[in-house]
Amino acid sequence: MSYCELCGHQTFEKKMVVVDGTVFNVCIACSKRGKPYTSPQIAVKKKKPFAAKKPQKKIGLADETILTPNFARLIRETRMKMGLTHEQLGMKMNEKAQILKKFETGSLKPDEIFAKKLERYLGIKLYVSANSDEE
Ligand SMILES: [Zn+2]
């Protein structure tokens, strides 16, 4: 048994409502006076996946890109060509060397944001057209 925060009456079932921007636990009768409360977690918009502003060269299905299957080798080879250690590259990118190592062994896949970052720092292309036949 608990009490309604609006009318003060005892109530078995309580509802959360918003009245004048404040959340109250109220009885069913009082719940009609406010808007149903929705938790902020639901209200908050989900983070949009990273959408790169790329020039629209091609229009259509060919625009779909995927992480290249040989990203591990590509990252490793490019980094070595640049004469950088994991630590040095990590520092440049403000990322952990440990993560870079994982990418290079293929035990971890960079997410899109990280992949774009790698592309920028290494000057490589990690995202390839999903329709391409390369490897
Ligand atoms: Zn009430």
mmCIF file of C-alpha atoms and ligand atoms in Angstrom:
data_model
loop_
_atom_site.group_PDB
_atom_site.id
_atom_site.type_symbol
_atom_site.label_atom_id
_atom_site.label_comp_id
_atom_site.label_asym_id
_atom_site.label_seq_id
_atom_site.Cartn_x
_atom_site.Cartn_y
_atom_site.Cartn_z
ATOM 1 C CA MET A 1 0.000 0.000 0.000
ATOM 2 C CA SER A 2 1.302 3.435 -0.865
ATOM 3 C CA TYR A 3 0.072 6.927 -1.276
ATOM 4 C CA CYS A 4 -0.739 8.943 -4.322
ATOM 5 C CA GLU A 5 1.576 11.912 -4.579
ATOM 6 C CA LEU A 6 -1.144 14.153 -5.919
ATOM 7 C CA CYS A 7 -4.238 13.511 -3.867
ATOM 8 C CA GLY A 8 -2.626 11.748 -0.927
ATOM 9 C CA HIS A 9 -5.016 8.856 -0.964
ATOM 10 C CA GLN A 10 -3.935 5.313 -0.427
ATOM 11 C CA THR A 11 -3.705 3.397 -3.620
ATOM 12 C CA PHE A 12 -2.876 -0.160 -4.624
ATOM 13 C CA GLU A 13 -1.833 0.602 -8.116
ATOM 14 C CA LYS A 14 0.266 3.592 -8.964
ATOM 15 C CA LYS A 15 1.132 5.163 -12.233
ATOM 16 C CA MET A 16 3.920 7.484 -13.184
ATOM 17 C CA VAL A 17 2.684 10.594 -14.892
ATOM 18 C CA VAL A 18 4.136 13.944 -15.801
ATOM 19 C CA VAL A 19 2.292 16.989 -14.546
ATOM 20 C CA ASP A 20 3.762 20.373 -15.384
ATOM 21 C CA GLY A 21 7.076 18.754 -16.213
ATOM 22 C CA THR A 22 7.353 16.891 -12.910
ATOM 23 C CA VAL A 23 7.040 13.141 -12.505
ATOM 24 C CA PHE A 24 4.560 11.924 -9.899
ATOM 25 C CA ASN A 25 3.563 8.512 -8.638
ATOM 26 C CA VAL A 26 -0.167 8.816 -8.567
ATOM 27 C CA CYS A 27 -3.319 6.758 -8.249
ATOM 28 C CA ILE A 28 -5.254 5.714 -11.287
ATOM 29 C CA ALA A 29 -7.770 8.514 -10.839
ATOM 30 C CA CYS A 30 -5.034 11.155 -10.717
ATOM 31 C CA SER A 31 -3.112 9.625 -13.590
ATOM 32 C CA LYS A 32 -5.675 11.171 -15.905
ATOM 33 C CA ARG A 33 -4.444 14.597 -14.867
ATOM 34 C CA GLY A 34 -1.010 14.116 -16.361
ATOM 35 C CA LYS A 35 0.731 12.656 -19.326
ATOM 36 C CA PRO A 36 2.006 9.091 -19.055
ATOM 37 C CA TYR A 37 5.626 9.126 -18.041
ATOM 38 C CA THR A 38 8.094 7.582 -20.454
ATOM 39 C CA SER A 39 11.537 6.808 -19.195
ATOM 40 C CA PRO A 40 14.271 9.000 -20.650
ATOM 41 C CA GLN A 41 16.071 5.920 -21.911
ATOM 42 C CA ILE A 42 13.284 5.324 -24.331
ATOM 43 C CA ALA A 43 12.867 8.949 -25.187
ATOM 44 C CA VAL A 44 16.546 9.513 -25.911
ATOM 45 C CA LYS A 45 17.308 9.034 -29.528
ATOM 46 C CA LYS A 46 19.600 6.199 -30.346
ATOM 47 C CA LYS A 47 22.977 7.216 -31.591
ATOM 48 C CA LYS A 48 22.952 7.212 -35.297
ATOM 49 C CA PRO A 49 25.554 5.062 -36.919
ATOM 50 C CA PHE A 50 28.398 7.084 -38.309
ATOM 51 C CA ALA A 51 27.286 8.535 -41.584
ATOM 52 C CA ALA A 52 30.155 9.732 -43.648
ATOM 53 C CA LYS A 53 29.594 12.638 -45.929
ATOM 54 C CA LYS A 54 30.957 11.179 -49.070
ATOM 55 C CA PRO A 55 30.524 12.529 -52.515
ATOM 56 C CA GLN A 56 27.735 10.746 -54.258
ATOM 57 C CA LYS A 57 29.511 9.416 -57.246
ATOM 58 C CA LYS A 58 27.337 6.460 -57.809
ATOM 59 C CA ILE A 59 23.721 6.231 -57.014
ATOM 60 C CA GLY A 60 22.118 2.962 -56.199
ATOM 61 C CA LEU A 61 23.015 -0.349 -54.688
ATOM 62 C CA ALA A 62 26.683 -0.091 -55.576
ATOM 63 C CA ASP A 63 27.023 2.502 -52.826
ATOM 64 C CA GLU A 64 26.834 -0.094 -50.133
ATOM 65 C CA THR A 65 30.205 -0.641 -48.544
ATOM 66 C CA ILE A 66 31.560 -3.333 -46.278
ATOM 67 C CA LEU A 67 34.683 -3.695 -44.224
ATOM 68 C CA THR A 68 37.278 -5.276 -46.447
ATOM 69 C CA PRO A 69 37.931 -8.887 -45.385
ATOM 70 C CA ASN A 70 41.679 -8.339 -45.408
ATOM 71 C CA PHE A 71 41.582 -5.275 -43.189
ATOM 72 C CA ALA A 72 44.001 -6.918 -40.765
ATOM 73 C CA ARG A 73 46.750 -7.328 -43.314
ATOM 74 C CA LEU A 74 46.057 -3.932 -44.826
ATOM 75 C CA ILE A 75 46.389 -2.118 -41.523
ATOM 76 C CA ARG A 76 49.510 -4.022 -40.592
ATOM 77 C CA GLU A 77 51.265 -3.556 -43.896
ATOM 78 C CA THR A 78 50.465 0.107 -44.145
ATOM 79 C CA ARG A 79 51.535 0.804 -40.601
ATOM 80 C CA MET A 80 54.825 -0.971 -41.191
ATOM 81 C CA LYS A 81 55.386 0.867 -44.446
ATOM 82 C CA MET A 82 54.969 4.085 -42.515
ATOM 83 C CA GLY A 83 57.559 2.841 -40.073
ATOM 84 C CA LEU A 84 55.261 3.144 -37.096
ATOM 85 C CA THR A 85 54.918 0.869 -34.125
ATOM 86 C CA HIS A 86 51.514 0.068 -32.698
ATOM 87 C CA GLU A 87 52.284 2.487 -29.908
ATOM 88 C CA GLN A 88 53.263 5.290 -32.255
ATOM 89 C CA LEU A 89 50.238 4.861 -34.438
ATOM 90 C CA GLY A 90 48.066 4.553 -31.371
ATOM 91 C CA MET A 91 49.424 7.807 -30.070
ATOM 92 C CA LYS A 92 48.825 9.582 -33.341
ATOM 93 C CA MET A 93 45.281 8.343 -33.401
ATOM 94 C CA ASN A 94 44.738 8.772 -29.698
ATOM 95 C CA GLU A 95 43.804 5.128 -29.449
ATOM 96 C CA LYS A 96 45.199 2.160 -27.569
ATOM 97 C CA ALA A 97 48.006 0.242 -29.230
ATOM 98 C CA GLN A 98 46.424 -2.897 -27.842
ATOM 99 C CA ILE A 99 43.350 -2.378 -30.000
ATOM 100 C CA LEU A 100 45.437 -1.820 -33.101
ATOM 101 C CA LYS A 101 47.204 -5.099 -32.437
ATOM 102 C CA LYS A 102 43.890 -6.853 -32.263
ATOM 103 C CA PHE A 103 42.828 -5.389 -35.567
ATOM 104 C CA GLU A 104 46.045 -6.531 -37.158
ATOM 105 C CA THR A 105 45.630 -10.065 -35.967
ATOM 106 C CA GLY A 106 42.032 -9.965 -37.084
ATOM 107 C CA SER A 107 40.788 -10.904 -33.635
ATOM 108 C CA LEU A 108 38.852 -7.672 -33.496
ATOM 109 C CA LYS A 109 37.034 -5.830 -36.236
ATOM 110 C CA PRO A 110 37.190 -2.072 -36.216
ATOM 111 C CA ASP A 111 33.767 -0.499 -36.118
ATOM 112 C CA GLU A 112 32.870 1.991 -38.770
ATOM 113 C CA ILE A 113 34.081 5.015 -36.860
ATOM 114 C CA PHE A 114 37.398 3.414 -36.053
ATOM 115 C CA ALA A 115 37.781 2.141 -39.582
ATOM 116 C CA LYS A 116 37.228 5.621 -40.973
ATOM 117 C CA LYS A 117 39.822 6.926 -38.582
ATOM 118 C CA LEU A 118 42.286 4.298 -39.723
ATOM 119 C CA GLU A 119 41.547 5.147 -43.317
ATOM 120 C CA ARG A 120 42.326 8.751 -42.601
ATOM 121 C CA TYR A 121 45.514 8.168 -40.664
ATOM 122 C CA LEU A 122 46.903 5.438 -42.865
ATOM 123 C CA GLY A 123 45.569 6.659 -46.174
ATOM 124 C CA ILE A 124 44.004 3.320 -46.927
ATOM 125 C CA LYS A 125 40.606 2.118 -47.957
ATOM 126 C CA LEU A 126 39.012 -0.249 -45.465
ATOM 127 C CA TYR A 127 35.522 0.033 -46.773
ATOM 128 C CA VAL A 128 34.978 -1.456 -50.144
ATOM 129 C CA SER A 129 31.950 -1.773 -52.305
ATOM 130 C CA ALA A 130 29.835 -4.684 -51.207
ATOM 131 C CA ASN A 131 29.447 -5.654 -54.820
ATOM 132 C CA SER A 132 33.120 -5.701 -55.655
ATOM 133 C CA ASP A 133 34.730 -9.015 -56.397
ATOM 134 C CA GLU A 134 38.062 -8.173 -54.851
ATOM 135 C CA GLU A 135 39.179 -11.100 -52.711
HETATM 136 ZN ZN ZN B 1 -4.605 10.437 -6.566
#
